[in-house]
Coordinates of C-alpha atoms in Angstrom, one line a residue:
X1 CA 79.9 37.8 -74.1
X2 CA 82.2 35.7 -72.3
X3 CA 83.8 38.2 -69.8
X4 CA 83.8 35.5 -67.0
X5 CA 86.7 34.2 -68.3
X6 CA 88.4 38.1 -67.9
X7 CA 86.6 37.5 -64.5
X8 CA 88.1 34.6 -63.3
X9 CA 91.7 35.7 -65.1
X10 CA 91.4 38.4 -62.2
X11 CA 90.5 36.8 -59.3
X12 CA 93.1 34.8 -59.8
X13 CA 96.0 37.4 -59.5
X14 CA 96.5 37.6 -63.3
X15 CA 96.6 41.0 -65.2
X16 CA 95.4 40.0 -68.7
X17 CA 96.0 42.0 -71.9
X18 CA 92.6 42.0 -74.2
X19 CA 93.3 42.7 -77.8
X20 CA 90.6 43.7 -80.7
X21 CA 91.2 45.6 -84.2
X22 CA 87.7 48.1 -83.2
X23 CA 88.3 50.9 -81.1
X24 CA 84.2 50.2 -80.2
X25 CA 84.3 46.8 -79.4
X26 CA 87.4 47.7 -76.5
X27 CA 85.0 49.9 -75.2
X28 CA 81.9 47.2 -75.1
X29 CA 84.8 44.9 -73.1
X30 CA 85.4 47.4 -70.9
X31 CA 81.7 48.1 -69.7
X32 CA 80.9 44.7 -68.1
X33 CA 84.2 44.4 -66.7
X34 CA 84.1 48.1 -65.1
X35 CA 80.6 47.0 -63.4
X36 CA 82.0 44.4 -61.6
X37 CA 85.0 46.3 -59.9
X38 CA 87.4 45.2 -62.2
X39 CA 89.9 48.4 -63.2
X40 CA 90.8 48.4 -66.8
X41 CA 91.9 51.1 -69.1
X42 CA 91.4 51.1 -73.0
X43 CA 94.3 52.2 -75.2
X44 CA 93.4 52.5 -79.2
X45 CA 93.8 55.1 -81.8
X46 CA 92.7 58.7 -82.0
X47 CA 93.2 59.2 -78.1
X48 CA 93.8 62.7 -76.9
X49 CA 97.3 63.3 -75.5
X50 CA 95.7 64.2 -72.7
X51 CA 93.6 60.8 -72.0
X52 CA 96.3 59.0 -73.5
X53 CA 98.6 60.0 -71.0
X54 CA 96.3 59.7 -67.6
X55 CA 96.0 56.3 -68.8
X56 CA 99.9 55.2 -69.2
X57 CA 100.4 56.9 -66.0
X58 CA 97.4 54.4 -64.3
X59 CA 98.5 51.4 -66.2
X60 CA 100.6 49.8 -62.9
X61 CA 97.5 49.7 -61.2
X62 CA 94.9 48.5 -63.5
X63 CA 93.9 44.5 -63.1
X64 CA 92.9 44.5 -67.3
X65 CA 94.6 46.1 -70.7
X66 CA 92.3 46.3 -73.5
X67 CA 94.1 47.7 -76.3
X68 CA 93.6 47.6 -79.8
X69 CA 96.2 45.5 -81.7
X70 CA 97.7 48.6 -83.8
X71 CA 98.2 51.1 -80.9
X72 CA 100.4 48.6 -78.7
X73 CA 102.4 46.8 -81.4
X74 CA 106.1 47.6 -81.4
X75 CA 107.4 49.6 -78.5
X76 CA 105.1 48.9 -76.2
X77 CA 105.9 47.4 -72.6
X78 CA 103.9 46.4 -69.5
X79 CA 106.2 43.4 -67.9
X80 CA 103.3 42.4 -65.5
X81 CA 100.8 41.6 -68.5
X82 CA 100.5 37.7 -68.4
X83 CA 97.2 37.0 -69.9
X84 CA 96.6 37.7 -73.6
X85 CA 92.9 37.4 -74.9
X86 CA 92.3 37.7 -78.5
X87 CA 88.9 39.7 -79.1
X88 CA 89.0 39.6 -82.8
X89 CA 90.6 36.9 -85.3
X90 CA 93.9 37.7 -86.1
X91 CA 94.8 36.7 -90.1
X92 CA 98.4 37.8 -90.0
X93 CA 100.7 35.3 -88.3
X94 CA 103.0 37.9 -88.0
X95 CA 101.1 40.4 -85.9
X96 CA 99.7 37.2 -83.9
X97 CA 103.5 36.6 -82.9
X98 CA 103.9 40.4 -82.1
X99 CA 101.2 40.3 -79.7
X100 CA 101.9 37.6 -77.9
X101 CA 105.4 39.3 -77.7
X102 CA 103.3 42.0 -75.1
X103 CA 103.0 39.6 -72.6
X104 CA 106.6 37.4 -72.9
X105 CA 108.6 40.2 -71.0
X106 CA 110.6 39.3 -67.9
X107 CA 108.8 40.7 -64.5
X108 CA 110.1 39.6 -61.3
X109 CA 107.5 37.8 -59.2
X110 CA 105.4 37.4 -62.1
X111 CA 103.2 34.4 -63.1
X112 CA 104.2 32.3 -65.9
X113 CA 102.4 33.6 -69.1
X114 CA 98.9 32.4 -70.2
X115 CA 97.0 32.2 -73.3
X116 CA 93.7 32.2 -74.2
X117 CA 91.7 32.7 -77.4
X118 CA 88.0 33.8 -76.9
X119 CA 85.8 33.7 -79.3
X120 CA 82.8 36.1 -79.3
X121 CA 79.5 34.9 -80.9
X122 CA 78.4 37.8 -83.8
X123 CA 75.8 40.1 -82.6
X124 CA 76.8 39.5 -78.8
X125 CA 79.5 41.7 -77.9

């Protein structure tokens, strides 16, 4: 899996928002990242209000966003994301543009924005 490009995204001061359609595969992101030291947090679908909430309340800290596409569609606002990886292909133009909307907001201090599209051989991530 090709997390070295999250790795280097890091070390270079970005915060980089990591978008997939499968609640499963966020979490298979998230593993080799979190062994490294790298803080991330996953956001997706059927979260407890609970969880959901310790994790919007630790999102200013966290160096990686992995999110699936649906839960952070409209409405949702981090200025500081500047990195967008795409996990999965995205078919809809539409929700591509949306997306990429995440990491466009104005931040003072922050990076320009960067885009990258990874994509993740079958059977490896």
């Amino acid at each position: 899996m090709p997390t070295s490009d999250f790795f280097l995204e890091v070390e270079n001061g970005r915060h980089p928002l990591v978008l997939t359609e499968r609640r499963e595969h966020a979490a298979m992101l998230a593993d080799p990242l979190r062994r490294r030291g790298i803080s991330c947090e996953v956001l997706r679908g059927a979260m407890k209000a609970r969880e959901r909430d310790a994790i919007m309340a630790a999102l200013d800290d966290t160096q990686v966003l992995i999110a699936t596409g649906k839960y952070i569609g409209e409405g949702f606002d981090l200025p500081r994301l500047d990195t967008l990886f795409l996990g999965l292909p995205i078919s809809w133009k539409g929700s591509l543009a949306q997306y990429a909307g995440r990491i466009h907001r104005q931040s003072a201090g922050r990076k320009p924005t960067k885009h990258s599209a990874i994509l993740l051989e079958k059977g490896r991530c």
